[in-house]
Amino acid sequence: MTERELRKLIASVSAGRLSRRAFVHKMIGFGLTAPVATQLLAHAGLAQTAPGTDYKPTKAGGGGALKLLFWQAATLLNPHFAVGAKDAEGCRIFYEPLAAWDPEGNLVPVLAAEIPDIENGGVAADGMSVTWKLKKGVEWHDGRPLTADDVVFNWEYAVDPATAATTIGTYRDATVEKIDPLAVRIRFDKPTPFWAGPFVASSGMIVPKHLFEPYKGANSRDAPANLKPVGTGPYRFVEFKPGDLVRGERNASYHVANRPYFDTIEMKGGGDAVSAARAVIQTGEYDYAWNMQVEDEILVKLENAGNARGRAEILQSRGIEHVQLNSADPWTEVDGERSSPKTKHPLLSDPGVRQALALLVDRAAVQTHIYGRTGVATGNFLNNPERFVSKNTTWEFNVDKANRLLEEAGWKRGPDGIRAKDGKKLKLVFQTSINAPRQKTQAIVKQACQKAGIEMELKSVTASVYFSSDVANPDTTRKFYADIQMYTVGTPSVPDPEGFMQQFVSWEIASKDNKWQGRNPTRWSNEEYDKIFRTAQGELDPVKRAALFIKMNDMVVEDVAVIPVVNRRWVAAISNKLKATLNGWDNDLWNLKDWYREA
C-alpha cells in the first residue's frame, strides 16, 4: 500500500464513507495489527469512540469470591520489579495504568480521563510529546488522592539505575513533567512513532509516591509496600504469601460505578498447569486458570468431556518458546559474579556449535506432539504482527548436517562418543521450568544432541523460583547459571515490537551491577544491533521501521543468540459462567473490574 492510498482511506473514515472497523480490517489485511491501525487514525486526528461494554451487574459487590489459579505464582507485588507475566498479573489486582489495550487494539482509559490524540491536543504532530490528563476523584486505597506527582514519581523511580527496576527500558528515553495537579507531559528525545509505552498496560502500572519515595534508589527492595500494595485498583490488599497466595477484598471507594462485582479475590499459586486446567474445566473448583501450557491433547479431552464446566481460551500472541544460548561463562566467577558479561562462553562462543544446536531442535515434533493448537513451529523470534515477520529465515531439523558442522569446526568424538576440542568436552547444562511440555521438549532436544555427540544434562527448576526476581536466588532466568535455557517471552505484548526486541540491546544485559534485572539474560551484545534499534526508535515511516525490526530478528536468529521453537498462543482456562474478556495485547486481568459471574 502506498502513502497516497493510505491517506485516501483515512480521508474516507474522516468523511464517514468508511467505518473505523472496516479501516482496521483493511489494515490487518496489509499486515498491520488492530492497535497499530487505530494509532494511524489517532495520528490523523480521528479520535476513537469509547468501546462499549456488556457489563450487566447494576451494583458493586454481591458476587462472592473470585478464585484464580496461577500454577506459577506471584513472588512480589511491585510492578516495577515484575519478572514475567505472573508477577504483573498479581500487581494488576491492586495497581492500574493510565490506559490499557482492549482486544480490538484500542487504547482505553483507566486512570486517564481520555486517550490522547491530535484532535484533543494530547499528541504532538511531530511525535515528540504526549500529554495525559488524569481522571478526577481517584484515590489510593489509603484515601490519599492520585495526582500528577505520583505519575512523575513513577518515571523518576523507574529510570534511577539504583532502583534496578525491570521497567527502566520503558521510561529511559522519556522525560515526564507535571503540567497541573491532574496532567503530565511526556517528552521524547526523538520522534516516537509508538508513544503508548510509558504508563500504559503491563509496564505502566502506577505506584503511590507517598509510600515509595523513601525507598527510591538503592534501598528500593526494602519498601514494605513491595509486599503490601496500596493501589487504585478494584480490590484492596488483604494477604500475600510469596509464591503461594494473594488475597484482596472489594474496594468500596473504587472510581468506577457499580464495580467490582466480586466481594473478594483469591489468586492461588502452586501445582502445575494440568491440574490447574482440570480445576477449572473439569471440576469447576476455580473460575480461571492462567497460562495453560498443557499438551493440547489434554485440553481437548477436558473440553469434550460431557460434564465440562469450563473451556480453554486460545488467543494469538507474540509469545515465543525459545532456547537461549549463554554468551557468558556460567561456570567461572569474575568479581563475585557468574555468567559475567566480562567473560565468553568456552563452548558456545564457537559459531559451529551454535549452528549445530539450531539444527538439533526438532520444532515440527514439538508442535505436533506437544503444543498442537497452542504453538506453531517457527524459525523467527519476532512472529507477530505479520508486517514485522521476516521472510528471510529458514529452519530445519538435520542431525547429519549438525554432525558435519561439528566435525568441520574441529570437535572430534572421543571413546565415550562425546565430542571434544582443545581438551574441552562438549557438555552442556540445559535448564528450564518444571512443566510437562518443557520437560518433553528438553527430552527431544537431548536425544538429538546425543546423536551429534553432545552430552546434555537436563535441569528443571520450580517455576516460582525460575521466574523470580530474588537477587539471592541462583536459579533465576536473569542470572542464567547454565549453558542454555528455555522459556517463553512476549505474552502479553503491546502491538509494537520495540519493547520486545529491546531484550537484545547491550544496555539491557543482566548483571550484578543492575541486580540481574536487565532484560537481556543471554548477555549477547552486538554494536550493529544496538545502532539499528536506536534508529528504529525514531523512525516514523512504518515501512522502513518494519524493515529495521525484521533485520534485528534476522541478526539474533542467524547468529544463534536464541533458537526459536514455537510461536505460542496464549491459553487460559475459564469457567463457562465467568464473563471475562481476555486479549493478546495486555494482561489477562486488564479489565478485572468488569469481570462477573452469570447465574
Coordinates of C-alpha atoms in Angstrom, one line a residue:
M1 CA 0.0 0.0 0.0
T2 CA 1.3 3.4 -0.9
E3 CA 1.2 6.5 1.3
R4 CA -1.3 8.1 -1.1
E5 CA -3.7 5.1 -0.9
L6 CA -3.4 5.1 2.9
R7 CA -4.2 8.8 3.1
K8 CA -7.2 8.2 0.8
L9 CA -8.6 5.5 3.2
I10 CA -8.1 7.8 6.2
A11 CA -9.9 10.6 4.4
S12 CA -12.8 8.1 3.8
V13 CA -13.0 7.4 7.5
S14 CA -13.0 11.1 8.3
A15 CA -15.8 11.8 5.8
G16 CA -17.9 8.9 7.1
R17 CA -17.7 6.8 3.9
L18 CA -15.7 4.1 5.6
S19 CA -16.2 2.9 9.2
R20 CA -13.3 2.6 11.6
R21 CA -13.9 -1.1 11.9
A22 CA -13.7 -1.5 8.1
F23 CA -10.5 0.6 8.0
V24 CA -8.9 -1.6 10.7
H25 CA -9.8 -4.8 8.9
K26 CA -8.3 -3.4 5.7
M27 CA -5.1 -2.6 7.5
I28 CA -5.0 -6.1 9.1
G29 CA -5.2 -7.4 5.5
F30 CA -2.0 -5.4 4.8
G31 CA -0.2 -6.9 7.8
L32 CA -0.8 -4.3 10.4
T33 CA -2.3 -5.2 13.8
A34 CA -5.5 -3.6 15.0
P35 CA -3.7 -1.4 17.6
V36 CA -1.3 0.0 15.0
A37 CA -4.2 0.7 12.6
T38 CA -6.1 2.6 15.3
Q39 CA -3.0 4.5 16.1
L40 CA -2.8 5.6 12.4
L41 CA -6.3 7.1 12.8
A42 CA -5.4 8.7 16.1
H43 CA -2.3 10.3 14.5
A44 CA -4.6 11.6 11.7
G45 CA -6.8 13.4 14.2
L46 CA -9.6 10.8 14.3
A47 CA -10.3 10.1 17.9
Q48 CA -11.6 6.7 18.7
T49 CA -15.0 6.3 20.2
A50 CA -15.3 4.8 23.7
P51 CA -15.7 1.0 23.4
G52 CA -19.0 -0.4 24.7
T53 CA -19.3 -3.0 27.5
D54 CA -21.7 -5.8 28.2
Y55 CA -21.3 -5.5 31.9
K56 CA -24.7 -6.4 33.4
P57 CA -24.4 -6.1 37.3
T58 CA -26.2 -3.0 38.5
K59 CA -24.3 -2.5 41.7
A60 CA -20.9 -3.2 43.2
G61 CA -20.4 -6.3 45.3
G62 CA -22.6 -9.3 46.0
G63 CA -20.7 -11.7 43.7
G64 CA -18.9 -13.7 46.4
A65 CA -15.4 -14.9 45.8
L66 CA -13.5 -14.8 42.5
K67 CA -11.0 -17.7 42.5
L68 CA -7.9 -17.6 40.2
L69 CA -5.4 -20.3 39.9
F70 CA -1.8 -19.5 38.9
W71 CA 0.5 -22.5 38.8
Q72 CA 3.4 -20.0 38.5
A73 CA 2.6 -17.8 41.5
A74 CA 3.5 -14.2 42.0
T75 CA 6.7 -13.6 44.1
L76 CA 6.3 -9.9 44.7
L77 CA 3.7 -7.1 44.2
N78 CA 5.6 -4.2 42.9
P79 CA 5.0 -3.8 39.1
H80 CA 8.4 -2.1 38.6
F81 CA 10.1 -5.4 39.8
A82 CA 7.8 -7.8 37.9
V83 CA 9.7 -10.6 36.2
G84 CA 7.3 -12.2 33.7
A85 CA 3.6 -12.1 33.4
K86 CA 2.7 -13.9 36.7
D87 CA 4.1 -11.0 38.8
A88 CA 2.5 -8.4 36.5
E89 CA -0.9 -10.2 36.9
G90 CA -0.6 -10.2 40.7
C91 CA 0.2 -6.5 40.7
R92 CA -2.8 -5.7 38.3
I93 CA -5.3 -6.7 41.0
F94 CA -4.2 -3.7 43.0
Y95 CA -2.4 -1.3 40.6
E96 CA -3.6 0.4 37.4
P97 CA -2.0 2.1 34.4
L98 CA -3.2 5.3 32.7
A99 CA -4.6 3.2 29.9
A100 CA -5.0 -0.4 28.7
W101 CA -5.3 -2.2 25.4
D102 CA -8.6 -3.8 24.5
P103 CA -9.0 -6.9 22.2
E104 CA -9.7 -4.7 19.2
G105 CA -6.4 -2.9 19.7
N106 CA -8.0 0.3 21.1
L107 CA -6.4 2.2 23.9
V108 CA -9.0 2.5 26.7
P109 CA -8.6 4.9 29.6
V110 CA -8.1 3.5 33.1
L111 CA -6.6 6.3 35.3
A112 CA -6.6 8.7 32.4
A113 CA -9.6 11.0 31.7
E114 CA -9.2 10.4 28.0
I115 CA -6.9 8.9 25.4
P116 CA -4.5 11.5 24.0
D117 CA -4.8 12.2 20.2
I118 CA -4.1 15.0 17.8
E119 CA -7.7 16.2 17.9
N120 CA -7.7 16.8 21.7
G121 CA -4.2 18.2 21.7
G122 CA -2.7 15.2 23.6
V123 CA -0.4 14.0 20.8
A124 CA 2.1 16.4 19.3
A125 CA 2.1 16.3 15.5
D126 CA 5.9 16.0 15.4
G127 CA 5.8 12.8 17.6
M128 CA 8.0 14.5 20.3
S129 CA 5.5 14.6 23.2
V130 CA 2.2 13.3 24.5
T131 CA 0.0 14.8 27.2
W132 CA -2.1 12.8 29.6
K133 CA -5.0 14.1 31.7
L134 CA -5.8 12.2 34.9
K135 CA -9.3 11.1 35.9
K136 CA -10.7 13.2 38.7
G137 CA -11.5 11.8 42.1
V138 CA -9.3 8.7 42.0
E139 CA -8.0 7.7 45.5
W140 CA -5.3 5.3 46.6
H141 CA -6.5 2.5 48.8
D142 CA -5.4 4.5 51.9
G143 CA -7.6 7.5 50.9
R144 CA -4.8 9.8 49.5
P145 CA -5.7 11.3 46.1
L146 CA -3.9 10.2 42.9
T147 CA -2.2 13.3 41.3
A148 CA 0.3 14.1 38.6
D149 CA 3.1 14.0 41.3
D150 CA 2.5 10.2 41.5
V151 CA 2.9 9.8 37.7
V152 CA 6.1 11.9 37.6
F153 CA 7.5 9.9 40.5
N154 CA 7.0 6.6 38.8
W155 CA 9.1 7.8 35.9
E156 CA 11.8 9.0 38.4
Y157 CA 11.7 5.8 40.3
A158 CA 12.0 3.6 37.2
V159 CA 14.8 5.4 35.5
D160 CA 17.0 5.6 38.6
P161 CA 19.6 2.8 37.9
A162 CA 19.9 2.2 41.7
T163 CA 16.3 1.2 41.8
A164 CA 17.0 -1.6 39.4
A165 CA 13.5 -1.6 38.0
T166 CA 12.6 -4.1 35.3
T167 CA 10.6 -1.2 33.7
I168 CA 13.6 1.1 33.1
G169 CA 13.6 0.3 29.4
T170 CA 10.0 1.7 29.1
Y171 CA 10.9 5.0 30.6
R172 CA 14.6 5.5 29.9
D173 CA 14.2 7.6 26.7
A174 CA 11.4 9.9 28.1
T175 CA 11.2 12.9 30.3
V176 CA 8.0 13.4 32.3
E177 CA 6.8 16.8 33.7
K178 CA 3.9 17.9 35.7
I179 CA 1.6 20.4 33.9
D180 CA -1.0 20.8 36.7
P181 CA -2.3 18.6 39.5
L182 CA -4.1 16.3 37.0
A183 CA -2.0 16.4 33.9
V184 CA 1.5 15.4 32.8
R185 CA 3.5 15.7 29.6
I186 CA 5.9 13.0 28.4
R187 CA 8.7 14.4 26.2
F188 CA 10.7 12.1 24.0
D189 CA 14.3 12.8 22.8
K190 CA 13.3 11.9 19.2
P191 CA 10.2 11.5 17.2
T192 CA 8.4 8.5 18.7
P193 CA 6.0 6.6 16.4
F194 CA 4.7 4.4 19.2
W195 CA 4.2 6.7 22.2
A196 CA 1.9 4.4 24.1
G197 CA 4.6 2.8 26.2
P198 CA 5.1 4.8 29.4
F199 CA 2.2 4.4 31.9
V200 CA 0.3 2.1 29.6
A201 CA -0.7 -1.6 30.0
S202 CA 1.5 -4.1 31.8
S203 CA 4.6 -1.9 32.3
G204 CA 2.6 1.2 33.0
M205 CA 1.1 0.4 36.4
I206 CA 1.5 3.3 38.8
V207 CA 2.6 3.1 42.5
P208 CA 2.0 5.8 45.1
K209 CA 4.7 8.4 45.6
H210 CA 4.0 8.8 49.3
L211 CA 4.8 5.2 50.1
F212 CA 7.7 4.5 47.7
E213 CA 9.6 7.8 47.6
P214 CA 11.6 7.0 50.8
Y215 CA 12.7 3.8 49.0
K216 CA 13.7 5.2 45.7
G217 CA 17.2 4.0 44.6
A218 CA 19.5 1.6 46.4
N219 CA 17.0 0.6 49.1
S220 CA 14.1 0.0 46.7
R221 CA 13.8 -3.6 47.8
D222 CA 13.2 -2.7 51.4
A223 CA 9.9 -0.9 50.8
P224 CA 7.1 -2.6 52.9
A225 CA 4.7 -1.9 50.0
N226 CA 6.6 -4.3 47.8
L227 CA 4.7 -7.0 49.7
K228 CA 1.6 -5.0 50.9
P229 CA 0.4 -2.9 47.9
V230 CA -1.6 0.2 48.1
G231 CA -3.1 0.9 44.7
T232 CA -6.1 2.4 43.0
G233 CA -7.5 -0.9 41.6
P234 CA -10.8 -2.6 42.2
Y235 CA -9.5 -4.7 45.0
R236 CA -7.7 -3.8 48.2
F237 CA -4.8 -5.8 49.6
V238 CA -5.6 -8.4 52.3
E239 CA -2.8 -11.0 52.3
F240 CA 0.2 -12.1 50.4
K241 CA 2.3 -15.2 50.7
P242 CA 5.1 -15.0 48.0
G243 CA 5.0 -17.9 45.6
D244 CA 1.7 -19.1 47.1
L245 CA -1.3 -16.8 47.7
V246 CA -2.6 -13.3 47.0
R247 CA -5.9 -12.2 48.6
G248 CA -7.9 -9.0 48.1
E249 CA -11.3 -7.5 49.0
R250 CA -13.6 -5.2 47.1
N251 CA -12.5 -1.6 47.1
A252 CA -15.7 0.2 48.3
S253 CA -14.3 3.5 47.1
Y254 CA -13.4 2.3 43.5
H255 CA -13.5 5.1 40.9
V256 CA -15.8 3.2 38.5
A257 CA -19.5 3.0 39.4
N258 CA -21.1 -0.4 40.2
R259 CA -17.7 -2.2 40.2
P260 CA -16.2 -4.5 41.1
Y261 CA -18.8 -7.3 41.2
F262 CA -16.9 -9.8 43.4
D263 CA -16.6 -9.3 47.1
T264 CA -13.2 -11.0 47.4
I265 CA -10.5 -12.2 45.1
E266 CA -8.0 -15.1 45.6
M267 CA -5.0 -15.8 43.4
K268 CA -3.8 -19.2 44.4
G269 CA -0.3 -20.4 43.3
G270 CA 1.4 -23.8 43.1
G271 CA 0.6 -27.0 41.4
D272 CA 1.1 -27.5 37.7
A273 CA -0.7 -26.4 34.5
V274 CA -2.5 -29.7 34.0
S275 CA -4.1 -29.7 37.5
A276 CA -5.0 -26.0 37.0
A277 CA -6.8 -26.8 33.8
R278 CA -8.7 -29.6 35.5
A279 CA -9.6 -27.4 38.4
V280 CA -11.4 -25.0 36.0
I281 CA -12.6 -27.1 33.1
Q282 CA -13.4 -30.4 34.8
T283 CA -14.2 -29.8 38.5
G284 CA -15.2 -26.1 38.5
E285 CA -13.3 -25.5 41.7
Y286 CA -11.8 -22.3 40.3
D287 CA -13.2 -19.6 38.0
Y288 CA -10.0 -19.0 35.9
A289 CA -6.6 -20.6 35.5
W290 CA -3.6 -18.7 33.9
N291 CA -1.2 -19.8 31.2
M292 CA -2.3 -23.2 30.2
Q293 CA 1.0 -24.6 29.0
V294 CA -0.6 -28.0 28.6
E295 CA -0.4 -30.6 25.8
D296 CA -3.3 -29.7 23.5
E297 CA -4.5 -33.3 23.6
I298 CA -5.2 -33.0 27.3
L299 CA -7.1 -29.7 26.8
V300 CA -9.3 -31.2 24.1
K301 CA -10.2 -34.2 26.3
L302 CA -11.2 -32.0 29.2
E303 CA -13.3 -29.7 26.9
N304 CA -15.0 -32.6 25.2
A305 CA -16.0 -34.4 28.4
G306 CA -19.7 -34.4 29.0
N307 CA -19.6 -32.6 32.3
A308 CA -17.1 -29.9 31.3
R309 CA -17.6 -26.7 33.4
G310 CA -15.1 -24.5 31.6
R311 CA -13.2 -24.1 28.4
A312 CA -9.7 -23.2 27.0
E313 CA -9.5 -19.7 25.7
I314 CA -6.9 -19.6 22.9
L315 CA -5.5 -16.2 21.6
Q316 CA -2.9 -15.3 19.1
S317 CA 0.2 -13.7 20.7
R318 CA 3.8 -12.8 20.1
G319 CA 4.9 -15.4 22.7
I320 CA 7.9 -17.3 21.6
E321 CA 9.0 -20.5 23.3
H322 CA 12.7 -20.4 22.6
V323 CA 16.1 -21.7 23.7
Q324 CA 18.6 -19.1 24.9
L325 CA 22.4 -19.6 24.4
N326 CA 24.5 -18.1 27.1
S327 CA 27.2 -15.8 25.6
A328 CA 28.9 -15.6 29.0
D329 CA 30.6 -18.3 31.0
P330 CA 28.3 -19.6 33.7
W331 CA 31.0 -21.8 35.4
T332 CA 33.6 -19.1 36.0
E333 CA 33.2 -16.4 38.7
V334 CA 34.5 -13.0 38.0
D335 CA 34.3 -10.3 40.7
G336 CA 31.8 -12.4 42.6
E337 CA 29.6 -13.0 39.5
R338 CA 28.9 -16.0 37.3
S339 CA 27.8 -15.5 33.8
S340 CA 29.6 -12.2 33.9
P341 CA 29.4 -10.1 30.8
K342 CA 33.2 -9.8 31.1
T343 CA 33.5 -13.5 30.1
K344 CA 32.9 -15.6 27.0
H345 CA 31.3 -19.0 26.9
P346 CA 34.0 -21.6 26.5
L347 CA 31.9 -23.8 24.1
L348 CA 29.1 -21.6 22.7
S349 CA 31.4 -18.9 21.6
D350 CA 32.2 -21.3 18.7
P351 CA 29.6 -20.4 15.9
G352 CA 29.8 -24.0 14.7
V353 CA 28.5 -25.3 18.0
R354 CA 25.6 -22.7 18.0
Q355 CA 24.7 -23.6 14.4
A356 CA 24.7 -27.3 15.2
L357 CA 22.4 -26.8 18.2
A358 CA 19.9 -24.9 16.0
L359 CA 19.8 -28.0 13.7
L360 CA 19.2 -30.3 16.6
V361 CA 15.9 -28.7 17.8
D362 CA 13.0 -30.7 16.2
R363 CA 10.5 -27.9 16.1
A364 CA 8.0 -29.9 14.0
A365 CA 7.9 -32.7 16.5
V366 CA 7.4 -30.2 19.4
Q367 CA 4.4 -28.7 17.6
T368 CA 2.9 -32.0 16.5
H369 CA 3.3 -34.0 19.7
I370 CA 3.2 -31.3 22.4
Y371 CA 1.6 -27.9 21.5
G372 CA -1.0 -28.7 18.8
R373 CA -3.4 -25.7 18.5
T374 CA -1.4 -23.8 21.1
G375 CA 2.0 -23.5 19.4
V376 CA 3.3 -23.2 15.8
A377 CA 6.8 -24.2 14.8
T378 CA 8.9 -21.2 13.7
G379 CA 12.4 -20.0 12.8
N380 CA 11.7 -16.4 13.8
F381 CA 12.0 -14.8 17.2
L382 CA 9.6 -12.0 16.2
N383 CA 6.3 -13.6 14.9
N384 CA 3.6 -11.0 15.3
P385 CA 2.3 -8.6 14.0
E386 CA 2.6 -10.0 10.4
R387 CA 4.2 -6.9 8.9
F388 CA 7.2 -7.4 11.2
V389 CA 7.7 -11.1 10.4
S390 CA 10.9 -12.0 8.4
K391 CA 10.7 -14.0 5.2
N392 CA 14.5 -14.3 5.2
T393 CA 14.9 -17.0 7.8
T394 CA 14.6 -20.8 7.4
W395 CA 14.8 -23.7 9.9
E396 CA 15.4 -27.4 9.6
F397 CA 16.0 -30.4 11.8
N398 CA 19.1 -32.2 10.5
V399 CA 21.2 -34.4 12.7
D400 CA 23.6 -35.4 9.9
K401 CA 24.2 -31.7 9.0
A402 CA 24.9 -30.9 12.6
N403 CA 27.5 -33.7 12.8
R404 CA 29.2 -32.3 9.7
L405 CA 29.3 -28.8 11.1
L406 CA 30.8 -30.0 14.4
E407 CA 33.5 -32.1 12.5
E408 CA 34.4 -29.1 10.4
A409 CA 34.7 -27.0 13.5
G410 CA 37.2 -29.4 14.9
W411 CA 35.0 -31.2 17.5
K412 CA 36.0 -34.8 17.4
R413 CA 34.2 -37.8 19.1
G414 CA 36.1 -39.4 22.0
P415 CA 35.9 -43.1 23.0
D416 CA 32.7 -42.2 25.0
G417 CA 31.1 -40.7 21.9
I418 CA 31.2 -37.2 23.3
R419 CA 32.9 -34.6 21.1
A420 CA 35.9 -32.6 22.4
K421 CA 38.2 -29.9 21.2
D422 CA 41.3 -28.4 22.8
G423 CA 40.7 -30.6 25.9
K424 CA 37.2 -29.3 26.4
K425 CA 34.3 -31.8 26.1
L426 CA 31.0 -30.7 24.5
K427 CA 28.9 -31.0 27.6
L428 CA 26.0 -28.6 28.2
V429 CA 23.5 -27.9 31.1
F430 CA 20.0 -27.2 29.7
Q431 CA 17.7 -25.6 32.2
T432 CA 14.0 -24.6 32.2
S433 CA 11.0 -24.5 34.5
I434 CA 9.2 -27.6 35.8
N435 CA 6.4 -28.1 33.3
A436 CA 5.4 -31.2 31.3
P437 CA 5.7 -29.6 27.8
R438 CA 9.1 -28.2 28.6
Q439 CA 10.4 -31.4 30.0
K440 CA 9.2 -33.2 26.9
T441 CA 10.9 -30.6 24.7
Q442 CA 14.1 -31.0 26.7
A443 CA 14.0 -34.7 26.1
I444 CA 13.5 -34.2 22.3
V445 CA 16.5 -31.9 22.2
K446 CA 18.7 -34.1 24.4
Q447 CA 18.0 -37.2 22.2
A448 CA 19.0 -35.3 19.0
C449 CA 22.1 -33.9 20.7
Q450 CA 23.3 -37.4 21.8
K451 CA 23.2 -38.4 18.1
A452 CA 25.5 -35.5 17.4
G453 CA 28.0 -36.2 20.2
I454 CA 26.8 -33.5 22.6
E455 CA 26.2 -34.6 26.2
M456 CA 23.3 -32.7 27.7
E457 CA 22.4 -32.5 31.4
L458 CA 18.8 -31.5 31.9
K459 CA 17.9 -29.2 34.8
S460 CA 14.3 -28.3 35.9
V461 CA 13.6 -25.5 38.3
T462 CA 10.3 -24.8 40.1
A463 CA 8.6 -22.0 38.1
S464 CA 8.1 -19.7 41.1
V465 CA 11.9 -19.8 41.6
Y466 CA 12.9 -19.8 38.0
F467 CA 11.0 -16.7 37.2
S468 CA 11.7 -14.9 40.5
S469 CA 13.5 -11.6 40.8
D470 CA 15.1 -12.6 44.1
V471 CA 18.7 -11.4 43.8
A472 CA 19.9 -14.1 46.2
N473 CA 18.5 -16.9 44.1
P474 CA 21.0 -18.6 41.8
D475 CA 18.4 -20.4 39.7
T476 CA 16.6 -17.5 38.0
T477 CA 16.3 -16.8 34.3
R478 CA 18.1 -13.5 34.6
K479 CA 21.1 -15.0 36.4
F480 CA 21.3 -17.8 33.8
Y481 CA 23.8 -20.1 35.6
A482 CA 23.5 -22.7 32.8
D483 CA 24.7 -23.1 29.3
I484 CA 21.3 -23.0 27.6
Q485 CA 17.8 -22.3 28.9
M486 CA 14.3 -22.3 27.6
Y487 CA 11.1 -20.4 28.3
T488 CA 8.5 -18.1 26.7
V489 CA 8.7 -14.3 26.3
G490 CA 6.2 -11.9 24.7
T491 CA 3.0 -12.8 26.5
P492 CA 1.3 -10.4 26.8
S493 CA 2.8 -7.9 24.4
V494 CA 1.9 -4.5 23.2
P495 CA 1.3 -4.3 19.4
D496 CA 4.6 -2.5 18.6
P497 CA 7.7 -4.7 18.8
E498 CA 10.1 -2.1 20.1
G499 CA 9.9 -3.2 23.8
F500 CA 10.0 -6.9 22.7
M501 CA 13.2 -6.6 20.7
Q502 CA 14.8 -4.4 23.4
Q503 CA 15.8 -7.6 25.2
F504 CA 18.9 -8.0 22.9
V505 CA 20.4 -4.5 23.3
S506 CA 23.7 -4.3 25.2
W507 CA 22.4 -1.8 27.9
E508 CA 19.8 -4.4 29.0
I509 CA 22.4 -7.1 29.8
A510 CA 21.5 -8.7 33.2
S511 CA 24.4 -8.4 35.6
K512 CA 25.4 -7.9 39.2
D513 CA 25.5 -4.1 38.6
N514 CA 21.8 -3.9 37.9
K515 CA 20.8 -6.7 40.4
W516 CA 20.2 -9.0 37.4
Q517 CA 17.1 -7.0 36.4
G518 CA 18.3 -6.3 32.9
R519 CA 16.1 -7.8 30.3
N520 CA 19.0 -9.4 28.3
P521 CA 19.9 -12.6 30.1
T522 CA 21.8 -14.1 27.2
R523 CA 24.5 -11.4 27.6
W524 CA 24.6 -11.3 23.7
S525 CA 25.9 -7.9 22.5
N526 CA 26.2 -6.5 19.0
E527 CA 27.1 -2.9 18.2
E528 CA 25.3 -3.0 14.9
Y529 CA 22.1 -4.3 16.6
D530 CA 22.2 -1.5 19.1
K531 CA 22.6 1.0 16.3
I532 CA 19.7 -0.4 14.3
F533 CA 17.5 -0.5 17.4
R534 CA 18.2 3.2 18.1
T535 CA 17.3 4.0 14.5
A536 CA 14.0 2.1 14.8
Q537 CA 13.1 4.0 17.9
G538 CA 12.9 7.3 15.9
E539 CA 11.8 6.0 12.5
L540 CA 8.3 7.4 11.7
D541 CA 8.0 5.7 8.3
P542 CA 6.1 2.4 9.1
V543 CA 7.6 0.5 6.2
K544 CA 11.2 1.5 7.0
R545 CA 10.6 0.8 10.7
A546 CA 9.3 -2.7 10.0
A547 CA 12.3 -3.4 7.8
L548 CA 14.6 -2.5 10.8
F549 CA 12.8 -4.9 13.2
I550 CA 13.0 -7.7 10.6
K551 CA 16.7 -7.1 10.3
M552 CA 17.1 -7.3 14.1
N553 CA 15.2 -10.6 14.1
D554 CA 17.5 -11.9 11.4
M555 CA 20.6 -10.9 13.3
V556 CA 19.7 -12.8 16.6
V557 CA 18.5 -15.8 14.7
E558 CA 21.4 -16.1 12.2
D559 CA 24.0 -15.6 15.0
V560 CA 22.0 -18.2 17.0
A561 CA 21.8 -16.0 20.1
V562 CA 18.5 -17.8 20.5
I563 CA 16.8 -20.7 18.9
P564 CA 13.1 -20.1 18.3
V565 CA 10.9 -23.2 18.9
V566 CA 7.2 -22.4 18.7
N567 CA 5.2 -19.3 18.4
R568 CA 2.9 -19.9 21.4
R569 CA -0.8 -19.0 21.5
W570 CA -1.9 -17.5 24.8
V571 CA -4.1 -20.0 26.6
A572 CA -6.2 -19.6 29.7
A573 CA -8.9 -21.8 31.3
I574 CA -12.2 -20.0 32.1
S575 CA -15.4 -21.2 33.8
N576 CA -18.4 -21.2 31.5
K577 CA -20.2 -19.0 33.9
L578 CA -17.4 -16.4 34.2
K579 CA -17.7 -13.3 32.0
A580 CA -14.2 -12.1 31.4
T581 CA -12.7 -10.6 28.2
L582 CA -9.1 -11.6 27.6
N583 CA -6.9 -10.2 24.8
G584 CA -3.4 -10.7 23.4
W585 CA -2.2 -7.2 23.9
D586 CA -2.4 -6.8 27.7
N587 CA -2.6 -8.7 31.0
D588 CA -5.4 -11.2 31.4
L589 CA -6.5 -9.0 34.3
W590 CA -6.5 -5.9 32.2
N591 CA -10.2 -5.3 32.8
L592 CA -10.6 -7.2 36.1
K593 CA -13.1 -4.5 37.2
D594 CA -15.6 -5.8 34.5
W595 CA -15.4 -9.5 35.4
Y596 CA -18.7 -11.0 36.7
R597 CA -20.4 -14.4 37.0
E598 CA -23.7 -15.3 35.4
A599 CA -26.2 -17.2 37.5

